[in-house]
CSV table of C-alpha atoms in Angstrom, one decimal:
chain,number,residue,atom,x,y,z
H,22,MET,CA,3.0,23.9,-23.2
H,23,ALA,CA,0.3,21.7,-21.6
H,24,LYS,CA,1.0,20.0,-18.3
H,25,LYS,CA,1.4,16.2,-18.4
H,26,LEU,CA,-0.1,13.6,-16.1
H,27,SER,CA,1.8,10.4,-15.7
H,28,ILE,CA,-0.6,7.5,-15.0
H,29,VAL,CA,1.2,4.5,-13.5
H,30,VAL,CA,-0.6,1.2,-13.8
H,31,SER,CA,0.7,-1.9,-12.0
H,32,VAL,CA,0.1,-5.1,-14.0
H,33,TYR,CA,0.5,-8.7,-12.8
H,34,ASN,CA,-1.3,-11.5,-14.6
H,35,GLU,CA,-4.1,-9.1,-15.8
H,36,ALA,CA,-4.3,-10.4,-19.4
H,37,LEU,CA,-8.1,-11.2,-19.1
H,38,GLY,CA,-9.0,-7.6,-18.4
H,39,LEU,CA,-6.2,-5.5,-20.0
H,40,HIS,CA,-7.9,-4.7,-23.3
H,41,GLN,CA,-11.1,-3.6,-21.4
H,42,PHE,CA,-9.0,-1.4,-19.1
H,43,TYR,CA,-7.1,0.2,-21.9
H,44,GLU,CA,-10.1,0.9,-24.1
H,45,HIS,CA,-12.1,2.3,-21.2
H,46,THR,CA,-9.2,4.4,-19.9
H,47,ASN,CA,-8.4,5.7,-23.4
H,48,GLN,CA,-11.9,6.8,-24.0
H,49,VAL,CA,-12.0,8.7,-20.7
H,50,LEU,CA,-8.6,10.3,-21.4
H,51,THR,CA,-9.7,11.5,-24.9
H,52,ASP,CA,-13.1,12.7,-23.7
H,53,ASP,CA,-13.5,14.1,-20.2
H,54,PHE,CA,-9.8,14.3,-19.3
H,55,ALA,CA,-8.9,16.2,-22.5
H,56,LYS,CA,-11.2,19.0,-21.4
H,57,THR,CA,-8.8,19.8,-18.5
H,58,GLY,CA,-6.0,20.8,-20.9
H,59,TRP,CA,-3.6,18.3,-19.6
H,60,ASP,CA,-1.6,15.9,-21.7
H,61,TYR,CA,-0.8,12.4,-20.4
H,62,GLU,CA,1.4,9.3,-20.5
H,63,LEU,CA,0.3,5.8,-19.6
H,64,ILE,CA,3.1,3.9,-17.8
H,65,PHE,CA,2.3,0.2,-17.5
H,66,VAL,CA,4.6,-1.6,-15.2
H,67,ASN,CA,4.7,-5.4,-15.9
H,68,ASP,CA,5.5,-7.0,-12.6
H,69,GLY,CA,6.8,-10.3,-14.0
H,70,SER,CA,3.5,-11.5,-15.3
H,71,GLN,CA,3.2,-15.2,-16.1
H,72,ASP,CA,0.3,-14.9,-18.6
H,73,ASP,CA,0.0,-12.9,-21.9
H,74,SER,CA,0.0,-9.5,-20.2
H,75,LEU,CA,3.4,-8.5,-21.6
H,76,GLU,CA,2.4,-9.3,-25.2
H,77,ILE,CA,-0.8,-7.3,-24.8
H,78,LEU,CA,1.2,-4.3,-23.4
H,79,ARG,CA,3.6,-4.5,-26.3
H,80,GLU,CA,0.6,-4.2,-28.6
H,81,PHE,CA,-0.6,-1.1,-26.8
H,82,ALA,CA,2.8,0.5,-26.9
H,83,SER,CA,3.3,-0.2,-30.7
H,84,GLU,CA,0.0,1.6,-31.5
H,85,ASP,CA,0.0,4.5,-29.0
H,86,ASP,CA,2.8,6.9,-28.4
H,87,HIS,CA,1.2,7.8,-25.0
H,88,VAL,CA,2.1,4.3,-23.7
H,89,LYS,CA,5.3,3.3,-22.0
H,90,VAL,CA,5.8,-0.2,-20.7
H,91,VAL,CA,8.4,-0.8,-17.9
H,92,ASN,CA,9.0,-4.6,-17.9
H,93,PHE,CA,10.5,-6.2,-14.7
H,94,ALA,CA,13.0,-9.0,-15.0
H,95,ALA,CA,11.1,-10.8,-12.2
H,96,ASN,CA,8.1,-10.3,-10.0
H,97,ARG,CA,8.8,-7.8,-7.3
H,98,GLY,CA,5.4,-6.9,-5.9
H,99,HIS,CA,2.8,-4.2,-6.3
H,100,GLU,CA,4.6,-1.7,-4.2
H,101,ALA,CA,7.9,-2.0,-6.2
H,102,ALA,CA,5.9,-1.7,-9.4
H,103,MET,CA,4.3,1.6,-8.3
H,104,ILE,CA,7.8,2.9,-7.2
H,105,ALA,CA,9.2,2.0,-10.6
H,106,GLY,CA,6.4,3.8,-12.4
H,107,ILE,CA,7.1,6.9,-10.4
H,108,ASP,CA,10.8,6.6,-11.1
H,109,TYR,CA,10.1,6.4,-14.9
H,110,SER,CA,7.5,9.1,-15.0
H,111,THR,CA,8.1,12.4,-16.8
H,112,GLY,CA,4.9,14.2,-16.0
H,113,ASP,CA,4.2,17.3,-13.9
H,114,ALA,CA,2.1,15.0,-11.7
H,115,VAL,CA,1.7,11.3,-11.2
H,116,VAL,CA,-1.3,9.1,-10.5
H,117,CYS,CA,-1.0,5.4,-9.4
H,118,MET,CA,-3.8,3.0,-10.1
H,119,ASP,CA,-4.6,-0.6,-10.6
H,120,ALA,CA,-5.4,-2.3,-13.9
H,121,ASP,CA,-8.7,-4.0,-12.8
H,122,LEU,CA,-10.9,-0.8,-13.1
H,123,GLN,CA,-11.7,-0.8,-9.4
H,124,HIS,CA,-9.9,2.5,-9.5
H,125,PRO,CA,-12.2,4.5,-11.9
H,126,PRO,CA,-10.4,6.4,-14.7
H,127,GLU,CA,-13.3,8.9,-14.5
H,128,SER,CA,-11.6,10.4,-11.4
H,129,LEU,CA,-8.5,11.5,-13.4
H,130,ALA,CA,-10.1,14.7,-14.6
H,131,ASP,CA,-11.0,15.7,-11.0
H,132,MET,CA,-7.5,14.9,-9.9
H,133,ALA,CA,-6.0,17.1,-12.6
H,134,ARG,CA,-8.2,20.0,-11.5
H,135,LYS,CA,-7.0,19.5,-7.9
H,136,PHE,CA,-3.4,19.7,-9.1
H,137,ASP,CA,-4.3,22.9,-10.9
H,138,GLU,CA,-5.6,24.2,-7.6
H,139,GLY,CA,-2.1,23.7,-6.1
H,140,TYR,CA,-2.4,20.5,-4.2
H,141,ASP,CA,0.6,18.2,-4.1
H,142,VAL,CA,-1.0,15.0,-2.6
H,143,ILE,CA,-4.4,13.6,-3.5
H,144,SER,CA,-5.6,10.7,-1.4
H,145,MET,CA,-8.4,8.8,-3.0
H,146,ILE,CA,-10.9,7.6,-0.4
H,147,ARG,CA,-12.9,4.5,-1.1
H,148,THR,CA,-16.5,5.1,0.0
H,149,ALA,CA,-17.8,1.7,-1.1
H,150,ARG,CA,-16.5,-1.5,-2.7
H,151,LYS,CA,-19.0,-3.6,-4.6
H,152,ASP,CA,-17.1,-6.9,-4.3
H,153,ALA,CA,-16.1,-6.4,-0.6
H,154,GLY,CA,-17.8,-8.5,2.0
H,155,LEU,CA,-18.3,-7.7,5.7
H,156,ILE,CA,-15.0,-9.2,6.7
H,157,LYS,CA,-13.0,-7.0,4.2
H,158,ARG,CA,-14.9,-3.9,5.3
H,159,VAL,CA,-14.3,-4.6,9.0
H,160,THR,CA,-10.6,-5.5,8.6
H,161,SER,CA,-10.0,-2.4,6.5
H,162,TRP,CA,-11.7,-0.2,9.0
H,163,GLY,CA,-9.8,-1.9,11.9
H,164,PHE,CA,-6.4,-1.6,10.1
H,165,TYR,CA,-6.6,2.2,9.8
H,166,LYS,CA,-7.9,2.6,13.4
H,167,VAL,CA,-4.9,0.5,14.7
H,168,MET,CA,-2.4,2.4,12.4
H,169,ASN,CA,-3.6,5.8,13.6
H,170,LYS,CA,-3.3,4.7,17.3
H,171,LEU,CA,0.2,3.4,16.8
H,172,SER,CA,1.7,5.8,14.4
H,173,GLY,CA,2.0,8.9,16.6
H,174,LYS,CA,2.0,12.2,14.7
H,175,THR,CA,1.4,10.5,11.3
H,176,LYS,CA,-2.3,10.1,10.6
H,177,PHE,CA,-3.7,8.1,7.8
H,178,GLU,CA,-6.9,8.8,5.9
H,179,ASN,CA,-9.5,6.0,6.6
H,180,ASN,CA,-10.1,3.8,3.5
H,181,SER,CA,-7.3,5.4,1.5
H,182,SER,CA,-5.9,3.1,-1.2
H,183,ASP,CA,-3.1,2.6,-3.7
H,184,PHE,CA,-5.1,5.0,-5.9
H,185,PHE,CA,-3.5,8.4,-5.3
H,186,GLY,CA,-2.0,11.4,-7.0
H,187,ILE,CA,1.3,13.3,-6.3
H,188,SER,CA,2.8,16.4,-7.8
H,189,ARG,CA,6.2,16.3,-9.5
H,190,ARG,CA,8.0,17.6,-6.4
H,191,VAL,CA,6.5,14.9,-4.2
H,192,ALA,CA,7.5,12.3,-6.8
H,193,LEU,CA,11.1,13.7,-6.7
H,194,VAL,CA,11.1,13.3,-2.9
H,195,LEU,CA,10.0,9.7,-3.2
H,196,LYS,CA,12.7,9.0,-5.9
H,197,ARG,CA,15.4,10.5,-3.7
H,198,ASP,CA,14.6,9.8,-0.1
H,199,TYR,CA,12.0,7.1,0.4
H,200,ARG,CA,13.9,4.1,-0.8
H,201,GLU,CA,13.3,1.5,1.8
H,202,ARG,CA,13.3,-2.2,0.7
H,203,VAL,CA,10.3,-2.9,3.0
H,204,ARG,CA,7.8,-0.2,2.4
H,205,PHE,CA,4.2,1.1,2.6
H,206,LEU,CA,3.9,3.5,-0.3
H,207,ARG,CA,0.4,4.9,0.5
H,208,GLY,CA,1.7,5.7,4.0
H,209,TYR,CA,4.7,7.5,2.5
H,210,VAL,CA,2.5,9.6,0.3
H,211,GLN,CA,0.4,10.7,3.3
H,212,ASN,CA,3.5,11.2,5.5
H,213,VAL,CA,5.6,13.3,3.1
H,214,GLY,CA,3.8,16.5,3.9
H,215,PHE,CA,3.0,19.4,1.4
H,216,ARG,CA,-0.5,20.5,0.6
H,217,LYS,CA,-3.0,17.6,0.7
H,218,THR,CA,-6.6,16.9,-0.2
H,219,THR,CA,-8.9,14.0,-0.7
H,220,LEU,CA,-11.4,12.8,-3.3
H,221,GLU,CA,-13.9,10.1,-2.9
H,222,PHE,CA,-14.6,7.2,-5.3
H,223,GLU,CA,-16.6,4.0,-5.3
H,224,ALA,CA,-14.7,0.9,-6.2
H,225,SER,CA,-16.3,-1.3,-8.9
H,226,SER,CA,-16.0,-5.1,-9.1
H,227,ARG,CA,-13.0,-6.4,-10.8
H,228,ILE,CA,-13.5,-6.6,-14.6
H,229,ALA,CA,-11.8,-10.0,-14.9
H,230,GLY,CA,-9.8,-12.6,-12.9
H,231,GLU,CA,-9.2,-12.6,-9.2
H,232,SER,CA,-7.3,-10.3,-6.9
H,233,ASN,CA,-3.6,-11.1,-6.4
H,234,TYR,CA,-3.9,-10.1,-2.8
H,235,ASN,CA,-4.7,-13.0,-0.5
H,236,ILE,CA,-4.9,-13.1,3.3
H,237,LYS,CA,-1.2,-13.8,3.6
H,238,SER,CA,-0.3,-10.8,1.4
H,239,LEU,CA,-2.6,-8.5,3.4
H,240,ILE,CA,-1.1,-9.7,6.7
H,241,ALA,CA,2.4,-9.0,5.4
H,242,LEU,CA,1.3,-5.6,4.1
H,243,SER,CA,-0.2,-4.8,7.5
H,244,LEU,CA,3.0,-5.8,9.4
H,245,ASN,CA,5.1,-3.8,7.0
H,246,ALA,CA,2.9,-0.8,7.5
H,247,ILE,CA,3.0,-1.0,11.3
H,248,CYS,CA,6.7,-1.6,11.5
H,249,ASN,CA,7.5,1.2,9.1
H,250,PHE,CA,5.5,3.8,11.0
H,251,SER,CA,5.5,2.8,14.6
H,252,ASP,CA,7.8,1.4,17.3
H,253,ALA,CA,4.9,0.8,19.6
H,254,PRO,CA,5.1,-3.0,19.3
H,255,LEU,CA,8.6,-2.9,20.7
H,256,LYS,CA,7.3,-1.3,23.8
H,257,MET,CA,4.7,-4.1,24.4
H,258,GLY,CA,7.1,-5.8,26.8
H,259,ILE,CA,6.9,-2.9,29.2
H,260,TYR,CA,3.1,-2.8,29.2
H,261,ALA,CA,2.8,-6.5,29.4
H,262,GLY,CA,5.2,-6.5,32.4
H,263,LEU,CA,3.2,-3.9,34.2
H,264,VAL,CA,-0.1,-5.8,33.5
H,265,SER,CA,1.5,-9.0,34.8
H,266,LEU,CA,2.9,-7.3,37.9
H,267,VAL,CA,-0.6,-5.9,38.7
H,268,ALA,CA,-2.2,-9.3,38.1
H,269,ALA,CA,0.4,-11.0,40.3
H,270,PHE,CA,-0.1,-8.5,43.1
H,271,ILE,CA,-3.9,-9.1,43.0
H,272,LEU,CA,-3.4,-12.8,43.0
H,273,MET,CA,-1.0,-12.6,45.9
H,274,ILE,CA,-3.5,-10.6,48.0
H,275,TYR,CA,-6.3,-13.0,47.0
H,276,SER,CA,-4.2,-16.0,48.1
H,277,ILE,CA,-3.3,-14.4,51.4
H,278,VAL,CA,-6.9,-13.6,52.2
H,279,GLN,CA,-8.0,-17.1,51.3
H,280,TYR,CA,-5.2,-18.6,53.4
H,281,PHE,CA,-6.4,-16.8,56.5
H,282,LEU,CA,-10.0,-17.7,55.8
H,283,GLY,CA,-8.9,-21.3,55.7
H,284,THR,CA,-10.0,-21.9,52.1
H,285,ALA,CA,-6.7,-21.6,50.2
H,286,PRO,CA,-7.4,-22.5,46.6
H,287,ASP,CA,-5.7,-25.1,44.5
H,288,GLY,CA,-3.0,-23.2,42.6
H,289,TYR,CA,-2.7,-25.5,39.6
H,290,SER,CA,-5.3,-23.8,37.3
H,291,THR,CA,-4.1,-20.4,38.3
H,292,ILE,CA,-0.5,-21.3,37.5
H,293,ILE,CA,-1.4,-22.7,34.1
H,294,VAL,CA,-3.5,-19.7,33.1
H,295,LEU,CA,-0.6,-17.3,34.1
H,296,LEU,CA,2.0,-19.3,32.2
H,297,CYS,CA,-0.1,-19.4,29.1
H,298,PHE,CA,-0.7,-15.7,29.3
H,299,MET,CA,2.9,-14.9,29.9
H,300,PHE,CA,4.2,-17.1,27.1
H,301,GLY,CA,1.6,-15.8,24.7
H,302,VAL,CA,2.7,-12.2,25.4
H,303,LEU,CA,6.3,-13.2,25.2
H,304,PHE,CA,6.0,-14.9,21.8
H,305,ILE,CA,4.0,-11.9,20.4
H,306,ILE,CA,6.8,-9.6,21.5
H,307,LEU,CA,9.5,-11.9,20.0
H,308,GLY,CA,7.5,-12.0,16.7
H,309,PHE,CA,7.5,-8.2,16.4
H,310,VAL,CA,11.2,-8.0,17.3
H,311,SER,CA,11.9,-10.6,14.6
H,312,GLU,CA,9.9,-8.5,12.1
H,313,TYR,CA,11.9,-5.4,12.9
H,314,LEU,CA,15.1,-7.4,12.6
H,315,ALA,CA,14.0,-8.7,9.2
H,316,ILE,CA,13.4,-5.1,8.0
H,317,ILE,CA,16.8,-4.0,9.3
H,318,PHE,CA,18.4,-7.1,7.5
H,319,ALA,CA,16.7,-6.2,4.2
H,320,GLU,CA,17.9,-2.6,4.4
H,321,VAL,CA,21.4,-3.6,5.3
H,322,LYS,CA,21.7,-5.9,2.3
H,323,ASN,CA,20.8,-2.9,0.1
H,324,ARG,CA,19.5,-4.9,-2.8
H,325,PRO,CA,17.6,-3.1,-5.6
H,326,ILE,CA,13.9,-2.5,-5.1
H,327,TYR,CA,13.3,-3.8,-8.6
H,328,ILE,CA,15.2,-4.8,-11.7
H,329,VAL,CA,14.0,-3.6,-15.1
H,330,ASP,CA,14.5,-5.9,-18.1
H,331,SER,CA,13.3,-3.5,-20.8
H,332,VAL,CA,11.4,-0.3,-21.5
H,333,ILE,CA,8.9,-0.5,-24.4
H,334,THR,CA,7.6,2.4,-26.4
H,335,LYS,CA,6.3,3.0,-29.9
H,336,ASP,CA,9.9,3.6,-30.9
H,337,GLY,CA,10.8,0.0,-29.9
H,338,GLU,CA,12.1,-2.0,-27.0
H,339,GLU,CA,15.2,-0.9,-25.1
H,340,LEU,CA,17.0,-3.4,-22.9
H,341,GLN,CA,18.1,-1.9,-19.6
């Protein structure tokens, strides 16, 4: 029996480009990918779309027995959609990708071959992004540099993305053990262990519409990633205290020397600068403490990561 690849596609308000994504992906799967000897299933996770995405996905499922649609009861976010797709997958391996064709379906055949070679985790490394400006490239580079400095033993591949592949046994680990309500899935994939490799790809421009990630979303994702994999921010108070102590000692020596020289400085400006510095550091530390408390609060409530309204296949629609 042929091995099966579960391809998980997160969908949120992608109606303008869904037909193009499906047609292009279907062509790749029936041509290049078919040569690998693998079978496949396409799992679309509708993350509470407000446009016509669900109706289009119903159309795909009614015509193609390879298609399964997991329909959320409400929007839960991209990370929850990927987790749901992994939970509902039945393949020997799972690939997560976006529906905007920035993650090229042409890479699926290479990923299947890597699974045949015995790899359990495939991180897709973005070498270029056609619609990314200088700010996006710099912030992406800086994010992974900061994460690798803060995360201790866990190291992340630079420019890795939400386009990745995992074997069945890794998927089972994610289903069973990595069930945090506040999460960073691409980090979990690189953290779980097993035999890992990387493949490179060039991200194309979006086929339609605009990215659902804005600056606020990216900041929230960055904070979640840092707080999930590092406790270094909680130690900022110690380092800030040491820096302040050294600064205060230097200022004290300077003031004593100036006093004996008869040119004691006006201390108003110095006091203001020190107060601004100290309160700035204090509020940053309090902000990180609040973020960790928010994560603890979310975990203690133990609410579901997602709620599925229905699962749609060629056989019909089943309410959950």
